[in-house]
CSV table of C-alpha atoms in Angstrom, one decimal:
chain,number,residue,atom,x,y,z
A,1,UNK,CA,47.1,-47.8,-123.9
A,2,UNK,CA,44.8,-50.6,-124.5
A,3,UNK,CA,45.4,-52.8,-127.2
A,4,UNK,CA,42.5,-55.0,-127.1
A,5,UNK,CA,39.6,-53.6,-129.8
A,6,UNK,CA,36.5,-53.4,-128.8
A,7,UNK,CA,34.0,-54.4,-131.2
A,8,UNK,CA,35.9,-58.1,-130.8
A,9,UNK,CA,35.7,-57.6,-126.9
A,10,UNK,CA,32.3,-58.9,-127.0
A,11,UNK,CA,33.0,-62.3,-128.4
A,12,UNK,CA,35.7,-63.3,-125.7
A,13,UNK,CA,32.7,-62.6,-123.4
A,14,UNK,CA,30.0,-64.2,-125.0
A,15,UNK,CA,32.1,-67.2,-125.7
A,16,UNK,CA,32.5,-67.5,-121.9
A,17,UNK,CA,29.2,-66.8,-120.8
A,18,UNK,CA,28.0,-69.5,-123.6
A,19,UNK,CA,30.7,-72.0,-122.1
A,20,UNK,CA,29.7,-72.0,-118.5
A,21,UNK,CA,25.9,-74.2,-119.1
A,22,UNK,CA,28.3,-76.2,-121.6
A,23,UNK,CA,30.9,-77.1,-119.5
A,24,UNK,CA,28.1,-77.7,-116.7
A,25,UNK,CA,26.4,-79.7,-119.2
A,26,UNK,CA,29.8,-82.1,-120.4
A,27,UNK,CA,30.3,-82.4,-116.4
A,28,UNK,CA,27.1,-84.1,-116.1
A,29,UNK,CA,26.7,-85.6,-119.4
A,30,UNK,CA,30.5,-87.5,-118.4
A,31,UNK,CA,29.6,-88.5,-115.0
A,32,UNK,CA,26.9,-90.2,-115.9
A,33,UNK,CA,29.0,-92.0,-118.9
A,34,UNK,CA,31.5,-93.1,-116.1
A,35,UNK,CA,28.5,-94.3,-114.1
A,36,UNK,CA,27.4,-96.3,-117.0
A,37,UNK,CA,30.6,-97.7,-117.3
A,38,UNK,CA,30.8,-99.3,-113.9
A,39,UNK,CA,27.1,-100.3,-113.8
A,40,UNK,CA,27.4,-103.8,-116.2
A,41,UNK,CA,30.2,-106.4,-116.5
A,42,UNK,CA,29.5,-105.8,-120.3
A,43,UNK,CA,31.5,-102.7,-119.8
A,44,UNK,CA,34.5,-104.5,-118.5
A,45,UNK,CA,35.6,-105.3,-121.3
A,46,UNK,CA,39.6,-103.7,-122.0
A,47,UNK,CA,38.4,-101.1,-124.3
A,48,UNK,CA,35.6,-99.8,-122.0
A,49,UNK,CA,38.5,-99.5,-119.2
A,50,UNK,CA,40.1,-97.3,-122.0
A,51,UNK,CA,37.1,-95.4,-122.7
A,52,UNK,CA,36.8,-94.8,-118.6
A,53,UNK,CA,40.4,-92.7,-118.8
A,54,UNK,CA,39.0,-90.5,-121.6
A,55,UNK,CA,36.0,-89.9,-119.6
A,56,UNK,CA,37.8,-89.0,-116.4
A,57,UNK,CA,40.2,-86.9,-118.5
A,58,UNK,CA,36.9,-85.3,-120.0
A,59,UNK,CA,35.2,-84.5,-116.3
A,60,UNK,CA,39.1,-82.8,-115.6
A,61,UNK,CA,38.4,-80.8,-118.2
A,62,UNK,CA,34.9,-79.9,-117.5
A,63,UNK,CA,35.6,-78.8,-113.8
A,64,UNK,CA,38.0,-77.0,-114.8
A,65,UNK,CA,35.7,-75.0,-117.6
A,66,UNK,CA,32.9,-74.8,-114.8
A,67,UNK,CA,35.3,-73.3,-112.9
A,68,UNK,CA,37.7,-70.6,-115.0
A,69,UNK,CA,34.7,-69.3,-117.0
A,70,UNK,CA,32.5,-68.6,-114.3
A,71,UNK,CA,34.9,-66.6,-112.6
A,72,UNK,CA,35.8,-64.4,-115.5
A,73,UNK,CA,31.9,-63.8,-116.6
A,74,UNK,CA,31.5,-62.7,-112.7
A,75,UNK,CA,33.0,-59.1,-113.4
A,76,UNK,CA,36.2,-57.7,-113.1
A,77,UNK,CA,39.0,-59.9,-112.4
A,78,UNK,CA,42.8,-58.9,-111.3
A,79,UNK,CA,45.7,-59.8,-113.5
A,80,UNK,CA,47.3,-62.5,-111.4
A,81,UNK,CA,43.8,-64.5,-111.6
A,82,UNK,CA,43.1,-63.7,-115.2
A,83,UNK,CA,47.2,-64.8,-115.2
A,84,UNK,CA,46.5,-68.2,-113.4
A,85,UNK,CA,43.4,-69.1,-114.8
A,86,UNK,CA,44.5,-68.7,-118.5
A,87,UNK,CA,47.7,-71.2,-117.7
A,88,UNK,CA,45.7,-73.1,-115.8
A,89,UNK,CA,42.6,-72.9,-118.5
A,90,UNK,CA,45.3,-74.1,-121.4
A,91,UNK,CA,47.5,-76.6,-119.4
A,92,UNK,CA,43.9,-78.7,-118.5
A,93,UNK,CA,42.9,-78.6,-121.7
A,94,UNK,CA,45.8,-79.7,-123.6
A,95,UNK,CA,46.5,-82.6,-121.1
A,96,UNK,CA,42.8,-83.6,-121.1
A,97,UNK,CA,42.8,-83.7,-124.9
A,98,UNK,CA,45.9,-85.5,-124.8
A,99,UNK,CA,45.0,-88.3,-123.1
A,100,UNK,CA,41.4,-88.3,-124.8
A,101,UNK,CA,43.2,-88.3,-128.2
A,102,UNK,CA,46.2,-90.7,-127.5
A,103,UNK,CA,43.6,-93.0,-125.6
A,104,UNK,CA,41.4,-93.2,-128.5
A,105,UNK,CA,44.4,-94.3,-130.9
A,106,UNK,CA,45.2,-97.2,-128.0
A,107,UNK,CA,41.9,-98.4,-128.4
A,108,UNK,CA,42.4,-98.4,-132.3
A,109,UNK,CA,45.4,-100.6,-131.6
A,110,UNK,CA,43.3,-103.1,-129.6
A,111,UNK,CA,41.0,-103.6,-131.5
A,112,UNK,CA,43.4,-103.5,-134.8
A,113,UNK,CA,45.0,-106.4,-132.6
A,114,UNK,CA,41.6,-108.4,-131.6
A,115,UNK,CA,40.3,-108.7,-134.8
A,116,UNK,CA,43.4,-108.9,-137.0
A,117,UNK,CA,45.6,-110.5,-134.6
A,118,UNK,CA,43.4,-112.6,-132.3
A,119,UNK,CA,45.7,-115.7,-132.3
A,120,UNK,CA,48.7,-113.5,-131.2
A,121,UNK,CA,49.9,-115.4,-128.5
A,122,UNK,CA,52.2,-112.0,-127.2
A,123,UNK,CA,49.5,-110.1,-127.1
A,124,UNK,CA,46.7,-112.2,-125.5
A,125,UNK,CA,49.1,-113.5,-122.7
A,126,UNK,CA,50.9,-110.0,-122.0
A,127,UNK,CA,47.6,-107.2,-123.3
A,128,UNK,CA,46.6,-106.1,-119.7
A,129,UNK,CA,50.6,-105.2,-119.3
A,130,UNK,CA,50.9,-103.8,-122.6
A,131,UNK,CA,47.8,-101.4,-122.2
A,132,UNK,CA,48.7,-100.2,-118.7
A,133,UNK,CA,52.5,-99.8,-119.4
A,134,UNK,CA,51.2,-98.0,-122.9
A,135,UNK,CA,48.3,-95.6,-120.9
A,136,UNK,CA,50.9,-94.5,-118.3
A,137,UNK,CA,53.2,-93.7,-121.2
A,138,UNK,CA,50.3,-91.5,-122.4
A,139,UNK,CA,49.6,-89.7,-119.2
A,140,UNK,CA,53.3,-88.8,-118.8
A,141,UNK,CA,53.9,-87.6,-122.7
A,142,UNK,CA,50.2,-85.9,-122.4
A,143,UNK,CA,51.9,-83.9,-118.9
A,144,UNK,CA,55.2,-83.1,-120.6
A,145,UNK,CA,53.7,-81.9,-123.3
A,146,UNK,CA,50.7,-79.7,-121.8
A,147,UNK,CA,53.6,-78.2,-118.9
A,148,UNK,CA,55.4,-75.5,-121.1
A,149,UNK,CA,51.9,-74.2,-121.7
A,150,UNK,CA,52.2,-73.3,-117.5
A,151,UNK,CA,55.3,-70.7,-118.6
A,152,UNK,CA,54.3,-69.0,-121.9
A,153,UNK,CA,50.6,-68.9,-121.6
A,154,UNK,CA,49.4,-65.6,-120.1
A,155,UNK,CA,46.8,-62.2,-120.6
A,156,UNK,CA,47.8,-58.9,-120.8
A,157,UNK,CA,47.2,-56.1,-118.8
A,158,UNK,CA,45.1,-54.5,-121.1
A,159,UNK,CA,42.9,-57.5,-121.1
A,160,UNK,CA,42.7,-60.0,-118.3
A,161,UNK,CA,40.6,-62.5,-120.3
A,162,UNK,CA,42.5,-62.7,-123.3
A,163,UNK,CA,44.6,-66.1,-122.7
A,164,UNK,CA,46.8,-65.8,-125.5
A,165,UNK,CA,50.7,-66.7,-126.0
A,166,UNK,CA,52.4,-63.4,-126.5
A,167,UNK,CA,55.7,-64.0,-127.2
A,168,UNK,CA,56.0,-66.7,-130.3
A,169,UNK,CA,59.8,-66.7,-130.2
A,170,UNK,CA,61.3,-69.7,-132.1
A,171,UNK,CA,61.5,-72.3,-129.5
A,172,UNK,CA,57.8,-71.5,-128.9
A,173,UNK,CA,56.7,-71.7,-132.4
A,174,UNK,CA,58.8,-75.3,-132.2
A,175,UNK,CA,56.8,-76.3,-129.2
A,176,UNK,CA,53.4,-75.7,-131.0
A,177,UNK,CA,54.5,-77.6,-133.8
A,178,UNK,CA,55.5,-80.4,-131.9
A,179,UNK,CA,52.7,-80.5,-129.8
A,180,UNK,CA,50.5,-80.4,-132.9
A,181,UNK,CA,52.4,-83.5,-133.9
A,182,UNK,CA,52.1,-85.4,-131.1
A,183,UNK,CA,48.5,-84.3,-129.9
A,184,UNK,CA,47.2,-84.7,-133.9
A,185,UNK,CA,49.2,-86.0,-136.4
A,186,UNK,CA,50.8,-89.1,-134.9
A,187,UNK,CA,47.1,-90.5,-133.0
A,188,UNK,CA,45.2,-89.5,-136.6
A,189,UNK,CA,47.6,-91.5,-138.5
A,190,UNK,CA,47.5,-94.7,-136.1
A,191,UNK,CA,43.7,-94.4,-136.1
A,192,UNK,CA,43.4,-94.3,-139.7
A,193,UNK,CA,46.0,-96.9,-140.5
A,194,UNK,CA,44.1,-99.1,-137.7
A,195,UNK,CA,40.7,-98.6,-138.7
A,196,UNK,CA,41.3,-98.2,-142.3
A,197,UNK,CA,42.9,-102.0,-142.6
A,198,UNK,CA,40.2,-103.6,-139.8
A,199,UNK,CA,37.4,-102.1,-142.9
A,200,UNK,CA,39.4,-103.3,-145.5
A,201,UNK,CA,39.6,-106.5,-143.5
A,202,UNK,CA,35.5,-106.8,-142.2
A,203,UNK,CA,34.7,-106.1,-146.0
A,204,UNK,CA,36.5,-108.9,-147.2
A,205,UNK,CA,35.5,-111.5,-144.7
A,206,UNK,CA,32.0,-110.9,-143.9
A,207,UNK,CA,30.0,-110.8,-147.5
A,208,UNK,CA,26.4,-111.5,-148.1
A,209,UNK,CA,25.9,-115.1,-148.9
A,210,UNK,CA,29.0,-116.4,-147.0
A,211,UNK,CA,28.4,-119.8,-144.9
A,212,UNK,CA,28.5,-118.6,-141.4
A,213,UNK,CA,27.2,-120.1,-138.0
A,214,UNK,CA,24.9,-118.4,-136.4
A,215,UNK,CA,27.1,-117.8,-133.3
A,216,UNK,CA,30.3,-117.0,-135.3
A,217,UNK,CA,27.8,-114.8,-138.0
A,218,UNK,CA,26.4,-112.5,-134.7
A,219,UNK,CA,29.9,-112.4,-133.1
A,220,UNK,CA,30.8,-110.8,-136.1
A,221,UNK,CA,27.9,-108.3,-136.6
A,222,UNK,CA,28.5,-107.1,-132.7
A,223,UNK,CA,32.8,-106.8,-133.8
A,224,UNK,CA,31.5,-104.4,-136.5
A,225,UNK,CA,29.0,-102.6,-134.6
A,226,UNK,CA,31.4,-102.2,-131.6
A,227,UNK,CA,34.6,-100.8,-133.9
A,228,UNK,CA,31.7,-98.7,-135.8
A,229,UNK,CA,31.1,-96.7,-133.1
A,230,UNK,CA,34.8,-95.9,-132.1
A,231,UNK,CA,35.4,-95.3,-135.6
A,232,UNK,CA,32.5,-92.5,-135.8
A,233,UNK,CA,33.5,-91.2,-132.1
A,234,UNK,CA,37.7,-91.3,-133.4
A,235,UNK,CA,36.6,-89.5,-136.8
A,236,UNK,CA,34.6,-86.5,-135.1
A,237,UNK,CA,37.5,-85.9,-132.9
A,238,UNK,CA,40.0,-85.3,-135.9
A,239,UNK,CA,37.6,-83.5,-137.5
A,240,UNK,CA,36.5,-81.0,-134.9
A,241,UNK,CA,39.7,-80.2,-134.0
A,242,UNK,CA,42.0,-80.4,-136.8
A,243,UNK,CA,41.2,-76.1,-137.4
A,244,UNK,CA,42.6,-75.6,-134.0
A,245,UNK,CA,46.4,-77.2,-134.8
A,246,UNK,CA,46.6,-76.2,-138.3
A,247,UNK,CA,45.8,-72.4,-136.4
A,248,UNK,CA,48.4,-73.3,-134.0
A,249,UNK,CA,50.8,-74.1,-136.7
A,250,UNK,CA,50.3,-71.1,-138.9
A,251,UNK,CA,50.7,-69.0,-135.9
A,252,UNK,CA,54.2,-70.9,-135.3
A,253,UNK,CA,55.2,-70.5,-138.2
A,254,UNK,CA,54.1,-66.6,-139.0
A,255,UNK,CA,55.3,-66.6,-135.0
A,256,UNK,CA,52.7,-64.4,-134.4
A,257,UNK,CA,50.4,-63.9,-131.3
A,258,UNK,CA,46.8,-63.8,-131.0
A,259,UNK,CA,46.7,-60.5,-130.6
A,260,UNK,CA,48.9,-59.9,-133.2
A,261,UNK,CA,46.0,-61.6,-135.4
A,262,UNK,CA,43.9,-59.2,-133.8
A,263,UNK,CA,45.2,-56.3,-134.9
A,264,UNK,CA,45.6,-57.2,-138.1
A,265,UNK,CA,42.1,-59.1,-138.8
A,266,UNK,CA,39.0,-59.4,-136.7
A,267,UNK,CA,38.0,-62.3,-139.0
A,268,UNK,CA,40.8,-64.4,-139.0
A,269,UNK,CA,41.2,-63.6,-135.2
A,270,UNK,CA,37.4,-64.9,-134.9
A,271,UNK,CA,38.1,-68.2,-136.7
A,272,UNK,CA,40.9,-68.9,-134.8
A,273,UNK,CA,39.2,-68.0,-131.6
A,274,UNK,CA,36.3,-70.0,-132.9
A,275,UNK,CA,38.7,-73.7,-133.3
A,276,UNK,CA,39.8,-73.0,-130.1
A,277,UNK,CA,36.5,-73.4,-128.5
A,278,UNK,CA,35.3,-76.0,-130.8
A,279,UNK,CA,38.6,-77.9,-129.9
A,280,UNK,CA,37.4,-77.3,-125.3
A,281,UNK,CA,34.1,-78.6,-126.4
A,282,UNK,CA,35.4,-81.8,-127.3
A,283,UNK,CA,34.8,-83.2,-123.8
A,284,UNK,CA,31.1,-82.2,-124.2
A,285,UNK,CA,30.5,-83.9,-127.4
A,286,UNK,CA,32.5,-87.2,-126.3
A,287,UNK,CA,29.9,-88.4,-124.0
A,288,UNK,CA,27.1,-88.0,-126.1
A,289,UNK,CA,28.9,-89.1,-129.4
A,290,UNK,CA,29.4,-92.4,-127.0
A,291,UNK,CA,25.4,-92.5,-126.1
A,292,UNK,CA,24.5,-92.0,-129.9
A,293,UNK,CA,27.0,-94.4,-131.5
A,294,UNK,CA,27.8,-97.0,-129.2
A,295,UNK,CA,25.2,-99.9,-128.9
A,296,UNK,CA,26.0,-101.3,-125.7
A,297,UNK,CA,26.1,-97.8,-123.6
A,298,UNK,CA,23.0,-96.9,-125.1
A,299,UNK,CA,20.9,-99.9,-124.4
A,300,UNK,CA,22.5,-99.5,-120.5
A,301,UNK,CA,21.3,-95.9,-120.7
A,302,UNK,CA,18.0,-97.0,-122.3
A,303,UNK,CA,17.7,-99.5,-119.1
A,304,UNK,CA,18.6,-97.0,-116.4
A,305,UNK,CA,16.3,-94.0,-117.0
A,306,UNK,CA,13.1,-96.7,-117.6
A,307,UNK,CA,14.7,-97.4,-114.3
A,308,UNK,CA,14.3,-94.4,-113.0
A,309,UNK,CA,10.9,-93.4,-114.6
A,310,UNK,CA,9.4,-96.3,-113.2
A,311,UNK,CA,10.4,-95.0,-109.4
């Protein structure tokens, strides 16, 4: 018997077909991001070495889009694909996001630290250590938690391209809790805390009329434009995917499947389909949330394609 319904069948394959030229899009849109980022010494700066592992985390995640959804929208597919491409689909995802997410937050701290703290003598003899030791700590957390997606993500027999979770037992439900905790929760609270208290602090100590130097008064002005724009890129993150975890947490805690939210109501099971998606497109928006908002990748970009008009 097949348990799938079919006036929702349609939007599992529309969403794929819609998410092949979007993930081919993100690919291209992050490649050339990371080729900005290696073109200027300007770019060399610790947070742009940050921003390099979300982008490489980002073209992971696109490849593998490119990849899974154009082999389901080419026809039939067997269960063991549909099988490997689903845990392979969620697994890439989650870790990508992970280290996009966690990433972000490190560069909150850094810049929390440069501007609050710029006469910690810690920090500005041991940063580089601190930074690497604290970005391999997020690669291994962002791959222990995205691995127990490898043994209880799945489709069903009935449908091969509905990647769901089928059985929320307890210790599942626990698992999407915590990995809403440590994927959401924990990085929005140190970005809000950071960023909240380096606003508080600009406000206070740059105010119309103030006695500046020139040089100290610009320094300043490029400090606020440069935390800005991670700000605005660290905001749109949290808010484009926050539908997807609290989804994942009243599934948990109702322990029910997607296709137990199926059955039950084509609307709720379209939302939650629909946060999912907008939560995989994250990696397309990055790149060109950086190219709006960021000052200095912008002007670069500006300089390349005259560049490459003028040939």
């Amino acid at each position: 018997m097949n348990n799938s319904k079919p006036d929702t069948a349609w939007l599992i394959n529309v969403a794929h077909a819609a998410a092949v030229p979007l993930s081919i899009l993100g690919l291209l849109a992050n490649i050339y991001m990371f080729y900005i980022l290696l073109s200027d010494k300007i770019f060399f700066k610790t947070s742009y070495y940050l921003v390099r592992v979300c982008v490489i985390s980002d073209i992971i995640s696109n490849v593998t889009s490119v990849i899974s959804y154009s082999i389901s929208i080419t026809g039939n597919i067997s269960f063991n694909l549909g099988n490997m491409l689903c845990k392979m689909s969620v697994f890439t995802i989650l870790f990508s996001y992970g280290i996009s997410i966690l990433t972000i937050s490190l560069v909150s701290a850094d810049r929390y630290m440069a501007i609050m703290r710029p006469l910690s003598q810690f920090y500005r003899v041991h940063k580089i250590r601190v930074l690497v030791l604290t970005e391999m700590i997020i690669c291994c957390v962002a791959i222990l938690v995205a691995i127990p997606s490898l043994f209880i993500a799945t489709v069903y027999p009935s449908d091969v391209k509905l990647c769901d979770i089928p059985s929320v037992t307890q210790l599942v439900a626990f698992y999407f809790v915590t990995a809403a905790v440590v994927f959401y929760f924990i990085p929005g609270i140190v970005l809000i805390v950071c960023y909240s208290r380096i606003i508080i602090y600009m406000r206070g100590h740059v105010q119309p009329g103030e006695s500046f130097q020139e040089q100290l008064q610009q320094l300043r002005l490029q400090k606020k434009k440069y935390t800005k724009a991670f700000i605005t890129i660290a905001s749109v993150s949290l808010l484009v995917t926050w539908p997807f975890w609290v989804s994942s947490i009243a599934l948990a805690i109702s322990q029910k499947s997607l296709l137990d939210v199926k059955k039950t109501s084509d609307i709720l099971y379209a939302l939650i389909f629909v946060s999912f998606a907008t939560t995989t497109a994250i990696s397309v928006v990055n790149p060109l949330l950086y190219l709006r908002f960021d000052g200095n990748i912008r002007e670069k970009s500006g300089a390349i394609l005259r560049k490459f008009r003028s040939l």
